[in-house]
């Protein structure tokens, strides 16, 4: 559940709780000035009294209004320095606002749209509302009682009061399509692994995306075996719940026969026990998030379809459950990948790269995309290196990296470029097979994993690998991302696709 954003006609009387902006050092926005006048200076005197409220971005101050006024309370929202207020800062302010007032007993609030130096009133209100909604996401599917007795009900509606409600709605809807993809990705990551497994996941993808016009193909374990996709097949072998590969195509761009596509690939290990190289018990529950890369990819497809993106996109997710059993693959096994390269398994917990290798080969051979980006919760080493804030991104093409960097700046999803090197490609060469699924030392684990994938990139296809091990799952709330499944990747990739096709 999340808040609903509405855009009532402007002639409606403003009642209830209203939100107005305040800039740094307590400078009232035009709408705040208006309310202040109507309330005989109540807001200015409240600012005088509350020295700790300085209008910093995301600060909130609630002021109750006298019984004879139209409104019940005014909520001052800090917007920071007027000249610095851009779309991302507006979203942060909106997210922090929800954190401050989402559980204060209000069921609805009205935001009075206002322009600022950099943003028109429609855009500023849309971005504040977007941040507000992104933060209000709540995963309560498994709660038999939705509301706690000792907590007030959650705020459910944000009304935007704007001079041009229709234009404001258009601006918001554009952002809301991205939230819809992000929320679906979060839901998938948060879903318990007894409910989300390859078969059920593939069905859900089909059910959600087909009606939106996305073409779907599902390969089951028998088909994968017949194809010779020895990587994903081996990883899925130990589980009763057999692997699937799902191919999605969105053809919103050129209809020319030779029109090229761009490609996305996601790791969808619905649960990673480590397999025979079993992980320690503590914290293993979190390995339900090991399908976070695939969630971002399917979430992106949903967003692209919702906004009818003028783009030709092909996406593949490799879905498997990594379990130990008498039928599981083992350390020492030598597999033949879909590409034909043989792989010596040295650790069954380095399974993601085996799944991805087959998906990467299939997408290249079948579609020859202009570029490919894969997303995967691939290594603990990535988390050690960059933590939860930045997604380490390995790219073999500087032009592609430049575009990703730009998309990162506009979306606020932070990427950091990591190195690829021949040395690491050598490090995963095997004594007995073509390559091995482990580096020779325990260092640079994220880089040797990337180098393993690089062995499967053909014809110098521009390619990026995003290791989202640290960013797909958060243990604490962030301004626009509540804890647990973050949906990381949908926003940055949507911006990338938009810029790639629309400039
Ligand atoms: N899914 C894990 C990586 C991971 C760890 C993601 C923590 C998110 C949080 C991956 O399959 C894995 O187990 N990687 C191993 C690789 C090692 C065996 C080379 C790791 O990072 O320990
Ligand atoms: Mn693993
Ligand atoms: Zn894994």
Coordinates of C-alpha atoms and ligand atoms in Angstrom, one line a residue:
X1 CA 0.0 0.0 0.0
X2 CA 1.1 3.6 -0.6
X3 CA -0.6 7.0 -0.7
X4 CA -2.9 8.0 -3.5
X5 CA -2.2 11.4 -5.1
X6 CA -5.2 13.4 -6.3
X7 CA -5.5 16.7 -8.2
X8 CA -8.8 18.4 -7.3
X9 CA -10.2 21.4 -9.2
X10 CA -8.8 24.6 -7.8
X11 CA -12.1 26.2 -7.0
X12 CA -12.6 23.6 -4.2
X13 CA -12.2 25.3 -0.8
X14 CA -9.0 24.4 1.0
X15 CA -9.7 22.7 4.3
X16 CA -8.0 20.2 6.6
X17 CA -4.2 20.0 6.9
X18 CA -2.3 22.0 4.3
X19 CA 1.4 21.8 3.4
X20 CA 3.3 24.9 2.3
X21 CA 7.0 25.3 1.6
X22 CA 9.6 27.3 3.5
X23 CA 13.1 28.0 2.2
X24 CA 16.4 28.1 4.1
X25 CA 16.5 30.5 7.0
X26 CA 12.7 30.5 7.4
X27 CA 11.9 32.4 4.2
X28 CA 8.2 31.7 3.4
X29 CA 7.2 30.6 -0.1
X30 CA 4.5 32.7 -1.8
X31 CA 1.8 30.2 -0.7
X32 CA 3.1 30.2 2.9
X33 CA 3.0 34.0 2.9
X34 CA -0.7 33.8 1.8
X35 CA -1.5 31.4 4.6
X36 CA 0.4 33.5 7.1
X37 CA -1.6 36.6 6.1
X38 CA -4.9 34.7 6.4
X39 CA -3.9 33.5 9.8
X40 CA -2.8 36.9 11.0
X41 CA 0.9 36.1 11.2
X42 CA 0.5 32.8 13.0
X43 CA 3.2 31.1 10.8
X44 CA 5.8 33.8 11.2
X45 CA 5.4 33.8 14.9
X46 CA 5.7 30.0 15.0
X47 CA 8.9 30.3 13.1
X48 CA 10.2 32.9 15.6
X49 CA 9.4 30.4 18.4
X50 CA 10.8 27.3 16.8
X51 CA 14.4 28.1 16.3
X52 CA 15.3 24.6 15.4
X53 CA 13.1 24.7 12.3
X54 CA 15.2 26.5 9.7
X55 CA 13.6 25.4 6.5
X56 CA 16.3 22.9 5.8
X57 CA 15.4 20.4 3.1
X58 CA 12.9 17.8 4.5
X59 CA 12.4 19.5 7.9
X60 CA 8.7 19.7 8.9
X61 CA 6.9 21.8 11.4
X62 CA 3.2 21.4 12.2
X63 CA 1.2 24.3 13.4
X64 CA -2.4 24.0 14.6
X65 CA -4.7 26.7 13.4
X66 CA -7.5 28.4 15.4
X67 CA -11.0 26.8 15.4
X68 CA -12.5 29.5 13.2
X69 CA -10.0 29.1 10.3
X70 CA -10.7 27.0 7.2
X71 CA -7.8 24.7 7.8
X72 CA -7.1 22.5 10.8
X73 CA -3.3 22.7 10.6
X74 CA -0.5 24.1 8.5
X75 CA 2.5 21.9 7.9
X76 CA 5.6 23.9 7.0
X77 CA 7.9 21.8 4.7
X78 CA 11.6 22.9 4.5
X79 CA 12.8 23.0 1.0
X80 CA 16.4 24.2 1.7
X81 CA 18.1 26.9 -0.4
X82 CA 15.8 28.1 -3.1
X83 CA 18.6 28.3 -5.7
X84 CA 19.6 24.7 -5.0
X85 CA 16.1 23.2 -5.1
X86 CA 16.0 20.8 -8.0
X87 CA 13.8 17.8 -8.9
X88 CA 15.8 15.4 -6.7
X89 CA 15.9 17.7 -3.7
X90 CA 12.2 18.1 -4.0
X91 CA 11.8 14.3 -3.9
X92 CA 14.0 14.0 -0.9
X93 CA 11.9 16.7 0.9
X94 CA 8.7 14.9 -0.1
X95 CA 10.1 11.6 1.2
X96 CA 11.2 13.1 4.6
X97 CA 7.8 14.8 4.8
X98 CA 6.0 11.5 4.6
X99 CA 8.3 10.1 7.3
X100 CA 7.4 13.0 9.6
X101 CA 3.6 13.1 9.1
X102 CA 2.7 9.7 7.6
X103 CA 1.7 8.3 11.0
X104 CA 0.5 11.5 12.8
X105 CA -3.2 10.6 12.6
X106 CA -4.0 12.5 9.5
X107 CA -5.8 10.5 6.7
X108 CA -5.3 13.2 4.1
X109 CA -3.3 16.3 3.5
X110 CA -3.3 19.0 0.8
X111 CA -0.1 20.3 -0.8
X112 CA -0.4 23.9 -2.1
X113 CA 1.7 23.9 -5.3
X114 CA 4.2 26.7 -5.5
X115 CA 7.0 27.6 -7.9
X116 CA 10.6 28.0 -7.0
X117 CA 13.7 29.5 -8.7
X118 CA 14.5 26.3 -10.7
X119 CA 11.2 24.6 -11.0
X120 CA 7.7 25.5 -12.2
X121 CA 4.9 24.9 -9.7
X122 CA 3.6 21.8 -11.6
X123 CA 7.1 20.2 -11.6
X124 CA 7.9 21.1 -8.0
X125 CA 4.6 19.7 -6.7
X126 CA 4.9 16.6 -8.8
X127 CA 8.4 15.8 -7.5
X128 CA 7.5 16.5 -3.9
X129 CA 4.5 14.2 -4.3
X130 CA 6.7 11.6 -6.0
X131 CA 9.1 11.5 -3.1
X132 CA 6.2 11.4 -0.7
X133 CA 4.7 8.4 -2.5
X134 CA 8.0 6.6 -2.9
X135 CA 8.5 6.7 0.8
X136 CA 4.9 5.8 1.7
X137 CA 5.4 2.3 0.1
X138 CA 4.5 -0.3 2.7
X139 CA 4.7 -4.1 2.2
X140 CA 1.9 -5.5 4.4
X141 CA 0.8 -8.6 2.4
X142 CA 1.7 -11.0 5.2
X143 CA 0.1 -9.0 8.0
X144 CA -3.2 -10.5 9.0
X145 CA -4.1 -7.2 10.7
X146 CA -3.2 -4.3 8.5
X147 CA -3.3 -1.6 11.3
X148 CA -1.6 -1.8 14.6
X149 CA -3.9 -1.0 17.6
X150 CA -1.5 1.4 19.2
X151 CA -0.7 3.4 16.1
X152 CA -3.0 5.8 14.2
X153 CA -4.0 4.7 10.7
X154 CA -1.6 5.6 7.9
X155 CA -2.1 8.7 5.8
X156 CA -3.8 7.6 2.6
X157 CA -4.3 10.6 0.3
X158 CA -2.2 13.5 -0.8
X159 CA -4.2 16.2 -2.6
X160 CA -2.3 18.6 -4.8
X161 CA -3.9 22.0 -5.0
X162 CA -2.5 23.7 -8.1
X163 CA -3.5 26.4 -10.5
X164 CA -3.2 23.9 -13.4
X165 CA -4.3 20.6 -12.0
X166 CA -4.3 18.8 -15.3
X167 CA -0.8 19.8 -16.2
X168 CA 0.3 18.9 -12.7
X169 CA -1.3 15.5 -13.0
X170 CA 0.5 15.0 -16.3
X171 CA 3.8 15.8 -14.7
X172 CA 3.1 13.5 -11.8
X173 CA 1.9 10.6 -13.9
X174 CA 5.2 10.5 -15.8
X175 CA 7.0 10.0 -12.5
X176 CA 4.3 7.7 -11.2
X177 CA 5.0 5.2 -14.0
X178 CA 8.5 4.8 -12.7
X179 CA 7.2 4.4 -9.1
X180 CA 4.8 1.6 -10.4
X181 CA 7.8 -0.3 -11.8
X182 CA 9.8 0.4 -8.6
X183 CA 7.0 -0.7 -6.3
X184 CA 6.5 -4.0 -8.3
X185 CA 10.3 -4.6 -8.0
X186 CA 10.1 -4.0 -4.3
X187 CA 7.1 -6.3 -3.9
X188 CA 8.9 -9.1 -5.7
X189 CA 12.0 -8.7 -3.5
X190 CA 9.9 -8.6 -0.4
X191 CA 7.8 -11.6 -1.2
X192 CA 8.7 -14.7 0.8
X193 CA 10.7 -17.3 -1.1
X194 CA 8.1 -20.0 -0.4
X195 CA 5.7 -17.9 -2.6
X196 CA 8.2 -16.6 -5.1
X197 CA 10.1 -19.4 -6.9
X198 CA 11.0 -19.7 -10.6
X199 CA 7.7 -21.1 -11.8
X200 CA 5.4 -18.7 -9.8
X201 CA 7.7 -15.8 -10.6
X202 CA 7.6 -16.5 -14.4
X203 CA 3.8 -16.7 -14.2
X204 CA 3.6 -13.4 -12.4
X205 CA 5.8 -11.7 -14.9
X206 CA 3.5 -12.9 -17.7
X207 CA 0.3 -11.9 -15.9
X208 CA 1.6 -8.4 -15.2
X209 CA 3.4 -7.5 -18.4
X210 CA 1.4 -9.3 -21.2
X211 CA -1.7 -7.0 -20.7
X212 CA 0.6 -4.0 -21.1
X213 CA 1.8 -5.2 -24.5
X214 CA 5.1 -6.8 -23.6
X215 CA 5.8 -10.1 -25.5
X216 CA 6.7 -12.9 -23.2
X217 CA 8.5 -16.2 -23.8
X218 CA 9.1 -18.7 -21.0
X219 CA 11.7 -21.5 -21.2
X220 CA 11.2 -24.3 -18.6
X221 CA 13.9 -26.6 -17.3
X222 CA 13.4 -29.2 -20.1
X223 CA 13.8 -26.6 -22.8
X224 CA 16.8 -25.1 -21.1
X225 CA 18.4 -28.5 -20.9
X226 CA 17.7 -29.2 -24.5
X227 CA 19.2 -25.9 -25.5
X228 CA 22.4 -26.8 -23.6
X229 CA 22.0 -23.9 -21.1
X230 CA 24.3 -25.8 -18.7
X231 CA 24.8 -22.9 -16.3
X232 CA 21.3 -22.1 -15.2
X233 CA 20.3 -25.8 -15.4
X234 CA 23.1 -26.8 -13.0
X235 CA 22.2 -24.1 -10.5
X236 CA 18.5 -25.1 -10.5
X237 CA 19.1 -28.8 -10.3
X238 CA 19.2 -29.1 -6.5
X239 CA 15.7 -27.7 -6.1
X240 CA 12.3 -29.3 -6.6
X241 CA 11.4 -25.9 -8.0
X242 CA 12.8 -26.0 -11.5
X243 CA 14.5 -23.1 -13.2
X244 CA 13.0 -20.8 -15.8
X245 CA 14.3 -18.3 -18.3
X246 CA 11.9 -15.5 -19.2
X247 CA 12.3 -13.3 -22.3
X248 CA 10.5 -10.0 -22.6
X249 CA 10.2 -7.8 -25.6
X250 CA 8.9 -4.2 -25.7
X251 CA 8.7 -2.9 -29.2
X252 CA 7.7 0.7 -28.8
X253 CA 10.4 2.1 -31.1
X254 CA 11.2 1.8 -34.8
X255 CA 9.2 -0.9 -36.6
X256 CA 11.9 -1.2 -39.3
X257 CA 12.8 -4.8 -40.0
X258 CA 16.5 -4.3 -39.1
X259 CA 15.7 -2.1 -36.1
X260 CA 18.0 -2.9 -33.2
X261 CA 17.2 -3.4 -29.6
X262 CA 18.9 -2.6 -26.4
X263 CA 19.2 -5.5 -23.9
X264 CA 18.8 -6.0 -20.1
X265 CA 19.6 -9.2 -18.1
X266 CA 18.8 -9.9 -14.5
X267 CA 19.9 -12.5 -12.0
X268 CA 16.8 -14.1 -10.5
X269 CA 18.0 -16.5 -7.8
X270 CA 14.8 -16.7 -5.9
X271 CA 16.7 -18.1 -2.9
X272 CA 20.4 -18.6 -2.4
X273 CA 21.3 -21.2 0.2
X274 CA 24.8 -21.4 -1.3
X275 CA 24.0 -25.0 -2.4
X276 CA 26.4 -27.7 -1.4
X277 CA 28.9 -24.9 -0.5
X278 CA 26.2 -24.0 2.1
X279 CA 26.0 -20.5 3.5
X280 CA 26.1 -19.9 7.3
X281 CA 22.6 -19.9 8.9
X282 CA 22.7 -16.4 10.3
X283 CA 21.1 -13.9 8.0
X284 CA 20.3 -16.5 5.3
X285 CA 16.7 -15.3 5.2
X286 CA 17.9 -12.2 3.4
X287 CA 19.0 -14.3 0.5
X288 CA 15.4 -14.1 -0.8
X289 CA 16.6 -10.8 -2.2
X290 CA 19.0 -12.6 -4.6
X291 CA 16.5 -12.0 -7.4
X292 CA 16.8 -8.3 -7.0
X293 CA 18.5 -7.9 -10.4
X294 CA 15.7 -9.6 -12.1
X295 CA 13.1 -7.6 -10.2
X296 CA 14.7 -4.3 -11.4
X297 CA 14.6 -5.7 -15.0
X298 CA 11.0 -6.7 -14.9
X299 CA 10.1 -3.5 -13.0
X300 CA 11.8 -1.5 -15.8
X301 CA 9.8 -3.3 -18.4
X302 CA 6.6 -2.4 -16.6
X303 CA 7.6 1.2 -16.5
X304 CA 8.6 1.3 -20.1
X305 CA 5.3 -0.3 -21.1
X306 CA 3.2 2.0 -18.9
X307 CA 4.8 5.1 -20.4
X308 CA 4.7 3.6 -23.8
X309 CA 8.4 4.3 -24.3
X310 CA 9.5 4.8 -27.9
X311 CA 12.2 2.1 -27.5
X312 CA 12.9 -1.4 -28.6
X313 CA 14.0 -3.4 -25.6
X314 CA 14.7 -7.0 -25.0
X315 CA 15.1 -8.3 -21.5
X316 CA 16.0 -11.7 -20.0
X317 CA 15.8 -12.9 -16.5
X318 CA 17.3 -16.2 -15.3
X319 CA 15.3 -17.7 -12.5
X320 CA 16.6 -20.5 -10.3
X321 CA 16.6 -21.6 -6.7
X322 CA 20.1 -22.6 -5.4
X323 CA 19.5 -25.5 -3.0
X324 CA 21.6 -28.4 -1.6
X325 CA 20.2 -31.8 -2.2
X326 CA 21.3 -35.2 -3.5
X327 CA 20.6 -33.9 -7.0
X328 CA 22.4 -30.6 -6.5
X329 CA 25.4 -29.6 -8.6
X330 CA 28.7 -29.9 -6.7
X331 CA 32.1 -28.3 -6.3
X332 CA 34.3 -30.1 -8.9
X333 CA 31.5 -30.4 -11.5
X334 CA 32.4 -29.3 -14.9
X335 CA 29.5 -27.7 -16.8
X336 CA 29.1 -26.8 -20.5
X337 CA 27.5 -23.3 -20.7
X338 CA 25.1 -22.3 -23.4
X339 CA 28.0 -20.5 -25.1
X340 CA 29.9 -23.9 -25.3
X341 CA 32.6 -22.8 -22.8
X342 CA 33.3 -25.3 -20.1
X343 CA 33.1 -24.2 -16.5
X344 CA 34.8 -25.8 -13.5
X345 CA 32.6 -25.3 -10.4
X346 CA 34.8 -24.5 -7.4
X347 CA 32.0 -23.1 -5.2
X348 CA 28.3 -23.7 -5.7
X349 CA 27.7 -20.4 -3.9
X350 CA 29.1 -18.5 -6.9
X351 CA 25.9 -19.4 -8.8
X352 CA 24.8 -16.0 -10.1
X353 CA 27.5 -15.8 -12.7
X354 CA 26.5 -19.3 -14.1
X355 CA 22.9 -18.2 -14.5
X356 CA 23.9 -14.8 -16.0
X357 CA 26.4 -16.4 -18.5
X358 CA 23.7 -18.4 -20.2
X359 CA 21.3 -15.4 -20.3
X360 CA 24.0 -13.1 -21.7
X361 CA 24.9 -15.6 -24.5
X362 CA 21.2 -16.1 -25.4
X363 CA 20.5 -12.4 -25.6
X364 CA 23.6 -11.7 -27.8
X365 CA 23.1 -14.6 -30.2
X366 CA 19.3 -14.1 -30.6
X367 CA 19.1 -10.3 -30.6
X368 CA 22.5 -8.7 -31.1
X369 CA 21.5 -5.8 -28.9
X370 CA 23.2 -2.4 -29.3
X371 CA 24.3 -2.7 -25.7
X372 CA 23.6 -4.9 -22.8
X373 CA 23.3 -4.1 -19.1
X374 CA 23.0 -6.9 -16.5
X375 CA 22.0 -6.4 -12.9
X376 CA 22.8 -8.9 -10.2
X377 CA 23.1 -9.2 -6.4
X378 CA 26.4 -10.9 -7.4
X379 CA 29.0 -10.6 -4.6
X380 CA 29.4 -9.9 -0.9
X381 CA 32.7 -8.3 -2.0
X382 CA 30.8 -5.5 -3.7
X383 CA 29.0 -4.7 -0.5
X384 CA 32.3 -4.7 1.3
X385 CA 33.7 -2.2 -1.2
X386 CA 30.9 0.2 -1.7
X387 CA 28.3 -0.5 1.0
X388 CA 24.6 0.3 0.4
X389 CA 24.8 3.8 -1.1
X390 CA 26.6 3.1 -4.5
X391 CA 26.2 0.4 -7.0
X392 CA 29.5 -0.8 -8.5
X393 CA 29.2 -0.7 -12.2
X394 CA 31.7 -2.5 -14.5
X395 CA 31.6 -1.2 -18.1
X396 CA 33.6 -2.1 -21.2
X397 CA 32.6 1.0 -23.1
X398 CA 33.2 4.6 -22.0
X399 CA 30.4 6.0 -24.1
X400 CA 27.9 3.7 -22.4
X401 CA 29.3 4.6 -19.0
X402 CA 28.9 8.4 -19.8
X403 CA 25.2 7.8 -20.4
X404 CA 24.8 5.7 -17.3
X405 CA 26.5 8.4 -15.3
X406 CA 24.1 11.0 -16.6
X407 CA 21.1 8.8 -15.8
X408 CA 22.5 8.3 -12.3
X409 CA 22.6 12.0 -11.8
X410 CA 19.0 12.6 -12.9
X411 CA 17.5 9.6 -11.1
X412 CA 19.5 9.9 -7.9
X413 CA 20.4 6.2 -8.0
X414 CA 24.1 6.3 -7.4
X415 CA 26.5 4.4 -9.7
X416 CA 30.3 4.1 -9.3
X417 CA 32.5 2.9 -12.1
X418 CA 34.6 -0.2 -11.2
X419 CA 37.6 -1.5 -13.2
X420 CA 37.6 -4.5 -15.6
X421 CA 41.0 -5.9 -16.4
X422 CA 42.6 -8.7 -18.4
X423 CA 44.4 -9.8 -15.2
X424 CA 41.1 -10.8 -13.6
X425 CA 40.0 -12.5 -16.8
X426 CA 43.1 -14.7 -16.5
X427 CA 42.4 -15.2 -12.8
X428 CA 39.2 -17.2 -13.7
X429 CA 40.9 -19.5 -16.2
X430 CA 40.8 -23.1 -15.0
X431 CA 43.5 -25.7 -15.0
X432 CA 41.0 -28.4 -16.2
X433 CA 38.2 -26.5 -18.0
X434 CA 38.0 -23.2 -20.0
X435 CA 37.1 -21.2 -16.9
X436 CA 36.3 -21.6 -13.2
X437 CA 33.6 -19.9 -11.2
X438 CA 36.0 -18.5 -8.6
X439 CA 39.0 -16.2 -8.5
X440 CA 42.3 -17.6 -7.5
X441 CA 42.7 -15.4 -4.5
X442 CA 40.0 -14.1 -2.2
X443 CA 40.7 -10.5 -3.1
X444 CA 38.8 -8.4 -5.7
X445 CA 35.9 -10.7 -5.6
X446 CA 33.5 -8.3 -7.3
X447 CA 36.0 -7.8 -10.1
X448 CA 36.7 -11.5 -10.7
X449 CA 33.0 -12.1 -10.9
X450 CA 32.7 -9.3 -13.5
X451 CA 35.7 -10.8 -15.4
X452 CA 33.9 -14.2 -15.4
X453 CA 30.9 -12.5 -17.1
X454 CA 33.2 -10.7 -19.5
X455 CA 34.3 -14.1 -20.8
X456 CA 30.8 -14.3 -22.2
X457 CA 30.6 -11.0 -24.0
X458 CA 31.0 -11.5 -27.8
X459 CA 32.0 -9.1 -30.7
X460 CA 32.9 -6.3 -28.3
X461 CA 29.3 -5.6 -27.6
X462 CA 29.0 -2.6 -25.3
X463 CA 28.2 -4.1 -21.9
X464 CA 27.7 -3.0 -18.3
X465 CA 27.4 -5.2 -15.2
X466 CA 25.8 -3.6 -12.2
X467 CA 26.5 -5.5 -9.0
X468 CA 23.5 -4.4 -6.8
X469 CA 24.4 -6.7 -3.8
X470 CA 24.5 -3.6 -1.6
X471 CA 21.8 -1.5 -3.0
X472 CA 18.9 -4.0 -3.7
X473 CA 18.1 -4.4 0.0
X474 CA 18.3 -1.8 2.8
X475 CA 18.2 -2.5 6.5
X476 CA 17.2 1.1 7.3
X477 CA 14.8 3.7 5.8
X478 CA 16.2 6.2 3.3
X479 CA 14.4 9.5 2.4
X480 CA 12.5 8.0 -0.6
X481 CA 13.2 4.3 0.0
X482 CA 11.7 2.5 3.0
X483 CA 13.7 -0.4 4.4
X484 CA 14.0 -3.8 2.7
X485 CA 13.5 -4.3 -1.1
X486 CA 14.5 -1.0 -2.7
X487 CA 13.6 -1.5 -6.3
X488 CA 17.1 -0.2 -7.1
X489 CA 17.8 0.0 -10.8
X490 CA 14.4 0.8 -12.2
X491 CA 14.8 4.6 -11.9
X492 CA 18.3 4.9 -13.3
X493 CA 17.7 2.5 -16.2
X494 CA 14.4 4.2 -17.1
X495 CA 16.3 7.5 -17.3
X496 CA 19.0 5.8 -19.4
X497 CA 16.5 4.4 -21.9
X498 CA 14.6 7.7 -22.1
X499 CA 17.8 9.6 -22.8
X500 CA 19.1 7.0 -25.2
X501 CA 16.0 7.2 -27.4
X502 CA 14.7 10.7 -26.8
X503 CA 18.0 12.6 -26.2
Ligands
LIG1 N1 24.0 -13.8 -3.7 C1 25.4 -13.8 -3.3 C2 26.0 -12.5 -3.1 C3 25.4 -11.6 -2.0 C4 25.9 -11.6 -0.8 C5 24.4 -10.7 -2.3 C6 25.4 -10.8 0.2 C7 23.8 -9.9 -1.4 C8 24.3 -9.9 -0.1 C9 26.2 -14.6 -4.2 O1 25.6 -15.7 -4.9 C10 27.3 -15.2 -3.5 O2 27.0 -16.1 -2.7 N2 28.5 -14.8 -3.7 C11 29.7 -15.3 -3.1 C12 30.7 -15.5 -4.1 C13 31.9 -16.3 -3.6 C14 31.5 -17.7 -3.3 C15 33.0 -16.2 -4.7 C16 30.1 -14.3 -2.0 O3 30.0 -13.1 -2.3 O4 30.5 -14.7 -1.0
LIG2 MN1 25.6 -17.5 -3.9
LIG3 ZN1 23.5 -15.5 -5.1

